[in-house]
Short mmCIF file of N, CA and C in Angstrom, two decimals:
data_model
loop_
_atom_site.label_atom_id
_atom_site.label_comp_id
_atom_site.label_asym_id
_atom_site.label_seq_id
_atom_site.Cartn_x
_atom_site.Cartn_y
_atom_site.Cartn_z
N SER N 1 -20.43 2.88 2.54
CA SER N 1 -20.25 1.44 2.63
C SER N 1 -19.88 0.88 1.23
N PHE N 2 -19.16 -0.21 1.29
CA PHE N 2 -18.65 -0.82 0.06
C PHE N 2 -19.55 -1.97 -0.36
N HIS N 3 -19.74 -2.13 -1.67
CA HIS N 3 -20.42 -3.28 -2.21
C HIS N 3 -19.33 -4.20 -2.73
N LYS N 4 -19.38 -5.46 -2.29
CA LYS N 4 -18.33 -6.42 -2.64
C LYS N 4 -18.09 -6.49 -4.13
N ARG N 5 -19.16 -6.40 -4.97
CA ARG N 5 -19.00 -6.53 -6.40
C ARG N 5 -18.46 -5.28 -7.04
N CYS N 6 -18.32 -4.18 -6.31
CA CYS N 6 -17.90 -2.91 -6.83
C CYS N 6 -16.47 -2.51 -6.48
N TYR N 7 -15.69 -3.33 -5.82
CA TYR N 7 -14.36 -3.00 -5.39
C TYR N 7 -13.49 -2.65 -6.57
N THR N 8 -12.89 -1.49 -6.55
CA THR N 8 -11.87 -1.10 -7.56
C THR N 8 -10.73 -0.43 -6.84
N CYS N 9 -9.54 -0.58 -7.38
CA CYS N 9 -8.34 0.00 -6.83
C CYS N 9 -8.44 1.54 -7.02
N ALA N 10 -8.17 2.30 -5.97
CA ALA N 10 -8.21 3.74 -6.02
C ALA N 10 -7.11 4.32 -6.93
N HIS N 11 -6.05 3.54 -7.19
CA HIS N 11 -4.96 4.04 -8.03
C HIS N 11 -5.14 3.67 -9.50
N CYS N 12 -5.23 2.36 -9.79
CA CYS N 12 -5.30 1.88 -11.16
C CYS N 12 -6.70 1.67 -11.70
N LYS N 13 -7.67 1.73 -10.79
CA LYS N 13 -9.11 1.58 -11.10
C LYS N 13 -9.52 0.22 -11.59
N LYS N 14 -8.64 -0.75 -11.50
CA LYS N 14 -8.99 -2.15 -11.91
C LYS N 14 -9.80 -2.76 -10.79
N SER N 15 -10.66 -3.71 -11.19
CA SER N 15 -11.51 -4.48 -10.26
C SER N 15 -10.57 -5.32 -9.33
N ILE N 16 -10.91 -5.32 -8.04
CA ILE N 16 -10.18 -6.15 -7.12
C ILE N 16 -11.11 -7.23 -6.53
N ASN N 17 -12.20 -7.52 -7.24
CA ASN N 17 -13.15 -8.53 -6.78
C ASN N 17 -12.45 -9.85 -6.62
N GLY N 18 -12.51 -10.44 -5.47
CA GLY N 18 -11.88 -11.72 -5.18
C GLY N 18 -10.38 -11.67 -5.02
N GLY N 19 -9.82 -10.49 -5.24
CA GLY N 19 -8.37 -10.37 -5.12
C GLY N 19 -7.96 -9.84 -3.76
N ARG N 20 -6.68 -9.78 -3.57
CA ARG N 20 -6.15 -9.27 -2.25
C ARG N 20 -6.05 -7.72 -2.38
N TYR N 21 -6.42 -7.03 -1.32
CA TYR N 21 -6.38 -5.62 -1.30
C TYR N 21 -6.01 -5.08 0.03
N SER N 22 -5.63 -3.82 0.09
CA SER N 22 -5.30 -3.13 1.32
C SER N 22 -6.06 -1.82 1.36
N GLU N 23 -6.20 -1.25 2.55
CA GLU N 23 -6.89 0.02 2.71
C GLU N 23 -5.89 1.06 3.21
N HIS N 24 -6.01 2.29 2.73
CA HIS N 24 -5.18 3.41 3.23
C HIS N 24 -6.02 4.65 3.21
N GLU N 25 -6.19 5.26 4.38
CA GLU N 25 -6.98 6.51 4.52
C GLU N 25 -8.33 6.40 3.85
N GLY N 26 -9.04 5.29 4.05
CA GLY N 26 -10.42 5.10 3.54
C GLY N 26 -10.52 4.67 2.12
N GLU N 27 -9.36 4.47 1.43
CA GLU N 27 -9.41 4.05 0.01
C GLU N 27 -8.89 2.64 -0.10
N LEU N 28 -9.40 1.88 -1.08
CA LEU N 28 -8.97 0.53 -1.31
C LEU N 28 -7.96 0.48 -2.44
N TYR N 29 -6.95 -0.33 -2.31
CA TYR N 29 -5.87 -0.53 -3.29
C TYR N 29 -5.61 -1.97 -3.50
N ASP N 30 -5.39 -2.42 -4.78
CA ASP N 30 -4.91 -3.82 -4.89
C ASP N 30 -3.53 -3.88 -4.30
N ASN N 31 -3.08 -5.03 -3.90
CA ASN N 31 -1.81 -5.15 -3.15
C ASN N 31 -0.63 -4.65 -3.99
N ASN N 32 -0.62 -4.82 -5.28
CA ASN N 32 0.51 -4.35 -6.11
C ASN N 32 0.61 -2.83 -6.05
N CYS N 33 -0.52 -2.14 -6.22
CA CYS N 33 -0.53 -0.69 -6.17
C CYS N 33 -0.18 -0.20 -4.71
N TYR N 34 -0.73 -0.85 -3.77
CA TYR N 34 -0.48 -0.44 -2.38
C TYR N 34 0.97 -0.53 -2.02
N GLN N 35 1.65 -1.64 -2.38
CA GLN N 35 3.06 -1.75 -2.12
C GLN N 35 3.89 -0.74 -2.89
N ARG N 36 3.51 -0.46 -4.13
CA ARG N 36 4.23 0.53 -4.94
C ARG N 36 4.10 1.92 -4.31
N LEU N 37 2.90 2.26 -3.86
CA LEU N 37 2.65 3.60 -3.36
C LEU N 37 3.04 3.84 -1.90
N PHE N 38 2.84 2.83 -1.04
CA PHE N 38 3.00 3.03 0.38
C PHE N 38 4.00 2.05 1.05
N GLY N 39 4.52 1.12 0.26
CA GLY N 39 5.46 0.13 0.82
C GLY N 39 6.88 0.70 0.94
N PRO N 40 7.77 -0.13 1.40
CA PRO N 40 9.20 0.27 1.55
C PRO N 40 9.82 0.67 0.23
N LYS N 41 10.73 1.57 0.25
CA LYS N 41 11.44 2.05 -0.95
C LYS N 41 12.91 1.63 -0.85
N GLY N 42 13.56 1.53 -2.03
CA GLY N 42 15.01 1.26 -2.00
C GLY N 42 15.32 0.01 -2.78
N VAL N 43 16.50 -0.52 -2.57
CA VAL N 43 17.01 -1.68 -3.28
C VAL N 43 16.08 -2.87 -3.05
N GLY N 44 15.57 -3.41 -4.17
CA GLY N 44 14.74 -4.64 -4.08
C GLY N 44 13.30 -4.40 -3.70
N TYR N 45 12.85 -3.16 -3.51
CA TYR N 45 11.48 -2.89 -3.10
C TYR N 45 10.75 -2.06 -4.16
N GLY N 46 9.55 -2.44 -4.49
CA GLY N 46 8.67 -1.58 -5.24
C GLY N 46 8.85 -1.55 -6.73
N ILE N 47 10.09 -1.46 -7.22
CA ILE N 47 10.26 -1.31 -8.68
C ILE N 47 11.08 -2.43 -9.29
N GLY N 48 11.22 -3.50 -8.55
CA GLY N 48 11.91 -4.65 -9.09
C GLY N 48 13.20 -4.96 -8.33
N SER N 49 13.53 -6.19 -8.32
CA SER N 49 14.72 -6.67 -7.58
C SER N 49 16.01 -6.02 -8.10
N GLY N 50 16.77 -5.48 -7.20
CA GLY N 50 18.07 -4.94 -7.60
C GLY N 50 18.01 -3.51 -8.08
N ALA N 51 16.85 -2.93 -8.15
CA ALA N 51 16.70 -1.54 -8.63
C ALA N 51 16.76 -0.61 -7.45
N LEU N 52 17.21 0.61 -7.73
CA LEU N 52 17.30 1.63 -6.68
C LEU N 52 16.38 2.78 -7.08
N SER N 53 15.47 3.15 -6.17
CA SER N 53 14.63 4.31 -6.42
C SER N 53 15.28 5.52 -5.77
N THR N 54 15.62 6.52 -6.55
CA THR N 54 16.32 7.72 -6.01
C THR N 54 15.29 8.78 -5.57
N GLY N 55 14.03 8.64 -5.98
CA GLY N 55 13.06 9.62 -5.59
C GLY N 55 13.07 10.89 -6.43
N THR N 56 13.85 10.90 -7.54
CA THR N 56 13.89 12.04 -8.42
C THR N 56 13.26 11.83 -9.71
#
């Protein structure tokens, strides 16, 4: 079980108390990390507007 005062992002380890977060496979992520790790990839997604992620 989670304690509300103990929420930290599974990726960056920063506190997400009072912030927006998402869950993936039982782990909590702040929304920025979640979108970067699990969100859509490509032009305009994840790494800044107009950038292209080639995956290499």
